Amino acid sequence: VRHSFPTRRSSDLLKQTRVDARGGADLAFGPFEKIKFAGGWADYKHTEFEGGDPGTVFLSQGYEGRIELVQPNRDGWQGAVGFQGLHRTIDAIGEEALIPKTHINELGVFTLQRLDRDAWGVEGGLRLDTRKLASRKGERDFTNVSASAGAFVRPADGWFLGISASHTSRAPTEDELFADGPHPATGSFEIGDVGLDRETSDSVDATVHYAEGPWSLDLHLFGVKFDGFIDLTPTGVENADSGLPIFRYVQTGARFHGSEMEASYLAWSEGDRSLKLELSGDYVRGETDLGPPARIPPWSVTGRLVYEGGWWTGRLEARHVAEQTRTAAFERPTDGYDIVNAM
């Protein structure tokens, strides 16, 4: 049981009470050997003050639960079947109330399966869930089906190569459907669309991992195509009352691809002391039917020198972030920059 007592920070007053329970038991039930469960209940209240007077009050109360039936390892085959449920009520009261009082109910059933034969393996997952959202602005029901499948090989010591494909379906959130008000935290006036459909995507991911001797390498490549991609886009118009720029949730087709890389080299070690060189980088490019999507970060690369000295660690890091000129409508380009950190 966790309880956050009322505190006043930066003109905010927050109070939260949360109760969580987790557990499991061995059992012999058909193809399963174990059951695991988790659940929680939370009551949250957050008041923002304008000067000395209460401004907007944010309320959230709900509970959720999850049960998993775990299969035993049968010659490298493992898996689980699970059920999940959630009920939550959220509300915002005040002049800057972003969304109306909304009731959210979710139910889901899923399975995860994996066959690992050391030199190779396959894995997959399947999930069916329903999501219902209701407010004074409308009521929406969504049924989503998501699935994934993958395969991997270990062709030699230290090597792991994997590829996976997935189809996912996501229901819009309460903000995306019902938002209609100022959001000072993001400096925008957000407007939702109660008519939004679910967002679906098809993606492919490839992974290369190598670890042998002093070397370690991780490389990830991905590509994803969205149908009904939900994006928060600027309109170029300001709200007359708040003076904040208006952003609308819209739905469009979209495509993204990118990569992530991490590499390290253990240059020296003696006892519990070591010196390691690390390099990492990331890149993503997106395109929608309306042009470049909003808020896409530019590519970046980071070099790092790490010294482990037993009871202390020293780290020197240099990071370069490129300029971003592929911007959405009404966005401004950003300059590149460099950061040096020492710890």
CSV table of C-alpha atoms in Angstrom, one decimal:
chain,number,residue,atom,x,y,z
A,1,VAL,CA,0.0,0.0,0.0
A,2,ARG,CA,1.5,3.4,-1.1
A,3,HIS,CA,0.1,6.7,0.1
A,4,SER,CA,1.4,10.1,-1.1
A,5,PHE,CA,0.6,12.7,1.5
A,6,PRO,CA,-0.5,16.2,0.3
A,7,THR,CA,2.5,18.3,-0.8
A,8,ARG,CA,2.7,21.8,-2.2
A,9,ARG,CA,5.3,22.1,-4.9
A,10,SER,CA,5.5,24.7,-7.7
A,11,SER,CA,1.9,25.8,-6.9
A,12,ASP,CA,0.6,22.2,-7.1
A,13,LEU,CA,-1.2,20.1,-4.5
A,14,LEU,CA,-1.1,16.3,-5.1
A,15,LYS,CA,-2.6,13.4,-3.2
A,16,GLN,CA,-2.5,9.8,-4.3
A,17,THR,CA,-3.5,6.5,-2.6
A,18,ARG,CA,-2.6,3.2,-4.3
A,19,VAL,CA,-2.9,-0.4,-3.3
A,20,ASP,CA,-1.1,-3.1,-5.3
A,21,ALA,CA,-1.1,-6.9,-4.9
A,22,ARG,CA,1.0,-9.5,-6.8
A,23,GLY,CA,1.4,-13.2,-6.3
A,24,GLY,CA,1.5,-16.7,-7.8
A,25,ALA,CA,1.1,-20.4,-7.1
A,26,ASP,CA,2.1,-23.7,-8.6
A,27,LEU,CA,-0.7,-25.8,-9.9
A,28,ALA,CA,-1.4,-28.7,-12.2
A,29,PHE,CA,-4.2,-27.5,-14.5
A,30,GLY,CA,-4.2,-29.0,-18.0
A,31,PRO,CA,-1.1,-27.7,-19.9
A,32,PHE,CA,-0.2,-25.1,-17.2
A,33,GLU,CA,2.1,-25.4,-14.2
A,34,LYS,CA,1.8,-22.0,-12.6
A,35,ILE,CA,-0.6,-19.1,-12.1
A,36,LYS,CA,0.4,-15.5,-11.6
A,37,PHE,CA,-1.7,-12.5,-10.8
A,38,ALA,CA,-1.4,-8.8,-10.3
A,39,GLY,CA,-3.9,-6.1,-9.4
A,40,GLY,CA,-4.2,-2.6,-8.2
A,41,TRP,CA,-6.5,0.2,-7.1
A,42,ALA,CA,-5.6,3.9,-7.3
A,43,ASP,CA,-7.2,7.2,-6.2
A,44,TYR,CA,-5.4,10.3,-7.6
A,45,LYS,CA,-6.1,14.0,-7.1
A,46,HIS,CA,-3.9,16.9,-8.4
A,47,THR,CA,-4.8,20.6,-8.0
A,48,GLU,CA,-3.0,23.3,-10.0
A,49,PHE,CA,-3.0,26.8,-8.4
A,50,GLU,CA,-3.3,30.1,-10.3
A,51,GLY,CA,-1.6,32.4,-7.8
A,52,GLY,CA,-3.1,31.5,-4.5
A,53,ASP,CA,-6.4,30.2,-5.9
A,54,PRO,CA,-7.2,26.7,-7.1
A,55,GLY,CA,-7.2,26.5,-10.8
A,56,THR,CA,-7.7,23.1,-12.4
A,57,VAL,CA,-8.3,19.9,-10.4
A,58,PHE,CA,-7.4,16.5,-12.1
A,59,LEU,CA,-9.1,13.4,-10.7
A,60,SER,CA,-8.4,9.8,-11.5
A,61,GLN,CA,-9.8,6.6,-9.9
A,62,GLY,CA,-9.8,3.0,-11.0
A,63,TYR,CA,-8.6,-0.5,-10.7
A,64,GLU,CA,-7.0,-3.1,-12.9
A,65,GLY,CA,-6.1,-6.8,-12.8
A,66,ARG,CA,-4.1,-9.4,-14.7
A,67,ILE,CA,-3.9,-13.2,-14.6
A,68,GLU,CA,-1.4,-15.4,-16.4
A,69,LEU,CA,-1.4,-19.1,-16.8
A,70,VAL,CA,2.2,-20.2,-17.4
A,71,GLN,CA,3.1,-23.3,-19.3
A,72,PRO,CA,6.1,-25.5,-18.3
A,73,ASN,CA,9.2,-25.8,-20.4
A,74,ARG,CA,8.7,-28.7,-22.8
A,75,ASP,CA,11.9,-29.3,-24.7
A,76,GLY,CA,12.4,-25.5,-25.3
A,77,TRP,CA,8.8,-24.6,-25.7
A,78,GLN,CA,7.5,-22.1,-23.2
A,79,GLY,CA,4.4,-19.8,-23.1
A,80,ALA,CA,1.6,-18.3,-21.2
A,81,VAL,CA,-2.1,-17.4,-21.6
A,82,GLY,CA,-3.4,-14.3,-19.9
A,83,PHE,CA,-6.4,-12.1,-19.1
A,84,GLN,CA,-6.4,-8.4,-18.3
A,85,GLY,CA,-9.1,-5.9,-17.2
A,86,LEU,CA,-9.2,-2.2,-16.3
A,87,HIS,CA,-11.8,0.3,-15.2
A,88,ARG,CA,-10.9,3.9,-14.7
A,89,THR,CA,-12.7,7.3,-14.4
A,90,ILE,CA,-10.8,10.5,-15.1
A,91,ASP,CA,-12.0,14.1,-14.8
A,92,ALA,CA,-10.7,17.6,-15.0
A,93,ILE,CA,-12.5,20.4,-13.2
A,94,GLY,CA,-11.7,24.1,-13.8
A,95,GLU,CA,-11.2,26.8,-16.5
A,96,GLU,CA,-8.3,24.8,-18.0
A,97,ALA,CA,-10.1,21.5,-18.0
A,98,LEU,CA,-8.6,19.6,-21.0
A,99,ILE,CA,-11.1,16.7,-21.2
A,100,PRO,CA,-14.6,16.0,-19.8
A,101,LYS,CA,-15.3,13.3,-17.2
A,102,THR,CA,-14.6,10.0,-19.0
A,103,HIS,CA,-15.2,6.4,-18.0
A,104,ILE,CA,-12.8,3.8,-19.5
A,105,ASN,CA,-13.3,0.0,-19.5
A,106,GLU,CA,-10.9,-2.5,-21.1
A,107,LEU,CA,-10.9,-6.3,-21.3
A,108,GLY,CA,-8.2,-8.4,-23.0
A,109,VAL,CA,-7.0,-11.9,-23.6
A,110,PHE,CA,-3.6,-12.8,-24.9
A,111,THR,CA,-1.1,-15.6,-25.4
A,112,LEU,CA,2.7,-15.6,-25.8
A,113,GLN,CA,4.6,-18.6,-27.2
A,114,ARG,CA,8.3,-19.3,-27.7
A,115,LEU,CA,10.3,-22.3,-28.9
A,116,ASP,CA,14.1,-22.1,-28.3
A,117,ARG,CA,16.3,-24.9,-29.7
A,118,ASP,CA,19.6,-23.1,-28.9
A,119,ALA,CA,20.8,-22.8,-32.5
A,120,TRP,CA,17.4,-21.4,-33.6
A,121,GLY,CA,14.0,-20.5,-32.4
A,122,VAL,CA,10.6,-19.0,-33.2
A,123,GLU,CA,8.2,-16.9,-31.1
A,124,GLY,CA,4.8,-15.3,-31.5
A,125,GLY,CA,2.0,-13.6,-29.7
A,126,LEU,CA,-1.8,-12.9,-30.2
A,127,ARG,CA,-4.0,-10.4,-28.3
A,128,LEU,CA,-7.7,-9.6,-28.5
A,129,ASP,CA,-9.0,-6.6,-26.5
A,130,THR,CA,-12.0,-4.3,-26.2
A,131,ARG,CA,-12.0,-0.7,-25.1
A,132,LYS,CA,-15.0,1.4,-24.3
A,133,LEU,CA,-14.8,5.2,-23.6
A,134,ALA,CA,-17.8,7.3,-22.5
A,135,SER,CA,-18.1,11.0,-21.8
A,136,ARG,CA,-20.6,13.8,-22.4
A,137,LYS,CA,-19.0,14.3,-25.8
A,138,GLY,CA,-19.8,10.8,-26.9
A,139,GLU,CA,-19.4,7.1,-26.4
A,140,ARG,CA,-17.1,4.8,-28.4
A,141,ASP,CA,-16.4,1.1,-28.5
A,142,PHE,CA,-13.3,-0.5,-30.1
A,143,THR,CA,-12.3,-4.1,-30.7
A,144,ASN,CA,-8.6,-4.6,-31.4
A,145,VAL,CA,-6.6,-7.7,-32.7
A,146,SER,CA,-2.8,-7.7,-32.6
A,147,ALA,CA,-0.4,-10.4,-33.6
A,148,SER,CA,3.3,-10.9,-33.9
A,149,ALA,CA,5.7,-13.6,-35.2
A,150,GLY,CA,9.4,-13.9,-35.2
A,151,ALA,CA,12.4,-16.2,-35.8
A,152,PHE,CA,16.0,-16.1,-34.6
A,153,VAL,CA,19.2,-18.0,-35.1
A,154,ARG,CA,22.5,-18.3,-33.3
A,155,PRO,CA,24.9,-19.1,-36.1
A,156,ALA,CA,28.1,-19.0,-34.0
A,157,ASP,CA,29.3,-18.3,-30.5
A,158,GLY,CA,28.4,-14.7,-29.5
A,159,TRP,CA,26.0,-14.1,-32.4
A,160,PHE,CA,22.2,-13.6,-32.4
A,161,LEU,CA,20.2,-12.7,-35.5
A,162,GLY,CA,16.5,-12.1,-35.3
A,163,ILE,CA,13.6,-10.8,-37.4
A,164,SER,CA,10.0,-10.3,-36.5
A,165,ALA,CA,6.8,-9.0,-38.1
A,166,SER,CA,3.7,-7.7,-36.3
A,167,HIS,CA,0.2,-6.3,-36.9
A,168,THR,CA,-1.1,-4.1,-34.1
A,169,SER,CA,-4.4,-2.3,-33.5
A,170,ARG,CA,-4.8,0.5,-31.0
A,171,ALA,CA,-7.9,2.3,-29.8
A,172,PRO,CA,-7.7,6.1,-29.5
A,173,THR,CA,-7.1,7.5,-26.0
A,174,GLU,CA,-9.4,9.8,-24.1
A,175,ASP,CA,-7.3,12.8,-25.1
A,176,GLU,CA,-7.4,12.0,-28.8
A,177,LEU,CA,-11.2,11.6,-28.7
A,178,PHE,CA,-12.4,14.2,-26.2
A,179,ALA,CA,-9.8,16.8,-25.6
A,180,ASP,CA,-11.0,20.4,-26.0
A,181,GLY,CA,-9.1,22.9,-24.0
A,182,PRO,CA,-5.8,24.5,-23.0
A,183,HIS,CA,-2.8,22.3,-22.1
A,184,PRO,CA,-0.3,24.6,-20.4
A,185,ALA,CA,2.2,21.8,-19.8
A,186,THR,CA,2.7,21.5,-23.6
A,187,GLY,CA,1.9,25.1,-24.4
A,188,SER,CA,-1.0,24.2,-26.7
A,189,PHE,CA,-4.8,24.2,-27.0
A,190,GLU,CA,-5.7,20.6,-27.9
A,191,ILE,CA,-8.8,19.6,-29.8
A,192,GLY,CA,-9.8,15.9,-30.1
A,193,ASP,CA,-12.0,14.2,-32.6
A,194,VAL,CA,-14.7,11.9,-31.3
A,195,GLY,CA,-15.0,10.3,-34.7
A,196,LEU,CA,-11.5,8.8,-34.8
A,197,ASP,CA,-11.2,5.2,-35.8
A,198,ARG,CA,-8.7,2.7,-34.4
A,199,GLU,CA,-5.1,3.0,-35.5
A,200,THR,CA,-3.5,-0.1,-37.1
A,201,SER,CA,0.1,-0.7,-38.1
A,202,ASP,CA,2.2,-3.4,-39.8
A,203,SER,CA,5.9,-3.5,-38.9
A,204,VAL,CA,9.1,-5.4,-39.5
A,205,ASP,CA,12.1,-5.4,-37.1
A,206,ALA,CA,15.5,-6.9,-37.5
A,207,THR,CA,18.1,-7.4,-34.7
A,208,VAL,CA,21.8,-8.2,-34.7
A,209,HIS,CA,23.6,-8.9,-31.4
A,210,TYR,CA,27.2,-9.8,-31.0
A,211,ALA,CA,29.1,-10.3,-27.7
A,212,GLU,CA,32.5,-12.0,-27.7
A,213,GLY,CA,35.6,-11.1,-25.7
A,214,PRO,CA,36.0,-7.4,-25.3
A,215,TRP,CA,33.4,-6.5,-28.0
A,216,SER,CA,29.7,-6.0,-27.8
A,217,LEU,CA,27.3,-4.8,-30.6
A,218,ASP,CA,23.6,-4.3,-30.9
A,219,LEU,CA,21.9,-3.1,-34.1
A,220,HIS,CA,18.2,-2.7,-34.6
A,221,LEU,CA,16.4,-1.8,-37.9
A,222,PHE,CA,12.7,-1.2,-38.2
A,223,GLY,CA,10.0,-0.1,-40.6
A,224,VAL,CA,6.3,0.4,-39.9
A,225,LYS,CA,3.3,1.4,-42.0
A,226,PHE,CA,0.3,2.9,-40.3
A,227,ASP,CA,-3.3,3.0,-41.4
A,228,GLY,CA,-5.2,5.6,-39.5
A,229,PHE,CA,-2.2,7.1,-37.8
A,230,ILE,CA,-3.3,9.5,-35.1
A,231,ASP,CA,-1.2,12.6,-34.9
A,232,LEU,CA,-1.5,15.9,-33.0
A,233,THR,CA,-0.9,18.6,-35.6
A,234,PRO,CA,-0.6,22.4,-35.4
A,235,THR,CA,-3.2,24.5,-37.2
A,236,GLY,CA,-1.4,27.8,-37.3
A,237,VAL,CA,-4.2,29.5,-35.3
A,238,GLU,CA,-4.2,30.7,-31.8
A,239,ASN,CA,-7.1,30.2,-29.3
A,240,ALA,CA,-8.6,33.6,-28.6
A,241,ASP,CA,-9.0,33.1,-24.8
A,242,SER,CA,-5.8,31.4,-23.8
A,243,GLY,CA,-3.5,32.7,-26.6
A,244,LEU,CA,-2.1,29.2,-27.0
A,245,PRO,CA,-1.6,27.7,-30.5
A,246,ILE,CA,-4.4,25.3,-31.5
A,247,PHE,CA,-3.4,21.6,-32.2
A,248,ARG,CA,-5.9,19.1,-33.6
A,249,TYR,CA,-5.8,15.3,-33.4
A,250,VAL,CA,-6.1,14.0,-37.0
A,251,GLN,CA,-5.9,10.6,-38.7
A,252,THR,CA,-3.9,9.8,-41.8
A,253,GLY,CA,-1.6,7.2,-43.4
A,254,ALA,CA,2.0,7.2,-42.2
A,255,ARG,CA,5.3,5.4,-42.7
A,256,PHE,CA,8.3,5.3,-40.4
A,257,HIS,CA,11.7,3.7,-40.6
A,258,GLY,CA,14.9,4.0,-38.6
A,259,SER,CA,17.7,2.3,-36.7
A,260,GLU,CA,19.4,2.2,-33.4
A,261,MET,CA,23.0,1.1,-32.7
A,262,GLU,CA,25.1,0.4,-29.5
A,263,ALA,CA,28.7,-0.8,-29.5
A,264,SER,CA,31.2,-1.2,-26.7
A,265,TYR,CA,34.8,-2.2,-26.4
A,266,LEU,CA,36.5,-3.3,-23.1
A,267,ALA,CA,39.9,-1.6,-23.5
A,268,TRP,CA,41.4,-2.6,-20.1
A,269,SER,CA,40.4,-4.5,-17.0
A,270,GLU,CA,42.2,-5.5,-13.8
A,271,GLY,CA,40.2,-7.0,-10.9
A,272,ASP,CA,37.2,-4.8,-10.3
A,273,ARG,CA,38.6,-1.9,-12.4
A,274,SER,CA,37.9,-1.5,-16.1
A,275,LEU,CA,38.0,1.1,-18.9
A,276,LYS,CA,35.3,0.8,-21.6
A,277,LEU,CA,34.7,2.7,-24.8
A,278,GLU,CA,31.0,3.0,-25.9
A,279,LEU,CA,29.3,4.3,-29.0
A,280,SER,CA,25.6,4.7,-29.7
A,281,GLY,CA,23.4,6.3,-32.3
A,282,ASP,CA,19.8,6.5,-33.5
A,283,TYR,CA,17.9,7.7,-36.6
A,284,VAL,CA,14.2,7.9,-37.6
A,285,ARG,CA,12.4,9.2,-40.6
A,286,GLY,CA,8.7,9.6,-40.9
A,287,GLU,CA,6.2,10.6,-43.6
A,288,THR,CA,2.5,11.0,-43.5
A,289,ASP,CA,-0.1,11.7,-46.2
A,290,LEU,CA,-0.1,15.3,-44.8
A,291,GLY,CA,3.7,15.7,-45.1
A,292,PRO,CA,6.4,15.2,-42.4
A,293,PRO,CA,5.0,14.3,-39.0
A,294,ALA,CA,5.3,16.7,-36.1
A,295,ARG,CA,8.0,16.5,-33.3
A,296,ILE,CA,10.4,14.0,-35.0
A,297,PRO,CA,13.9,14.2,-33.5
A,298,PRO,CA,16.9,14.4,-35.7
A,299,TRP,CA,19.6,11.7,-35.8
A,300,SER,CA,22.2,11.7,-33.0
A,301,VAL,CA,25.4,9.9,-32.1
A,302,THR,CA,27.1,9.6,-28.7
A,303,GLY,CA,30.6,8.5,-27.7
A,304,ARG,CA,31.3,7.5,-24.1
A,305,LEU,CA,34.4,6.7,-22.0
A,306,VAL,CA,33.5,4.7,-18.8
A,307,TYR,CA,35.9,3.9,-16.0
A,308,GLU,CA,34.7,1.4,-13.3
A,309,GLY,CA,36.9,1.7,-10.2
A,310,GLY,CA,35.2,-0.6,-7.7
A,311,TRP,CA,33.4,1.8,-5.3
A,312,TRP,CA,33.3,4.7,-7.8
A,313,THR,CA,32.6,5.2,-11.5
A,314,GLY,CA,33.8,8.0,-13.9
A,315,ARG,CA,32.2,8.8,-17.2
A,316,LEU,CA,33.0,11.2,-20.0
A,317,GLU,CA,30.4,11.6,-22.8
A,318,ALA,CA,30.1,13.6,-26.0
A,319,ARG,CA,26.8,13.7,-27.9
A,320,HIS,CA,26.1,15.3,-31.3
A,321,VAL,CA,22.5,16.0,-32.3
A,322,ALA,CA,22.0,17.0,-36.0
A,323,GLU,CA,19.9,19.8,-37.3
A,324,GLN,CA,16.2,19.0,-38.1
A,325,THR,CA,14.9,20.7,-41.3
A,326,ARG,CA,12.2,18.1,-42.2
A,327,THR,CA,9.4,19.8,-40.1
A,328,ALA,CA,5.6,19.6,-40.1
A,329,ALA,CA,3.5,22.6,-41.1
A,330,PHE,CA,3.9,25.5,-38.7
A,331,GLU,CA,7.0,24.0,-37.1
A,332,ARG,CA,10.3,25.7,-37.1
A,333,PRO,CA,13.6,23.9,-38.0
A,334,THR,CA,16.1,23.4,-35.2
A,335,ASP,CA,19.9,23.8,-35.2
A,336,GLY,CA,22.3,20.9,-34.5
A,337,TYR,CA,24.1,21.0,-31.2
A,338,ASP,CA,26.8,19.2,-29.2
A,339,ILE,CA,26.9,18.3,-25.5
A,340,VAL,CA,29.8,17.2,-23.3
A,341,ASN,CA,28.9,15.5,-20.0
A,342,ALA,CA,31.2,14.5,-17.2
A,343,MET,CA,30.2,12.4,-14.2
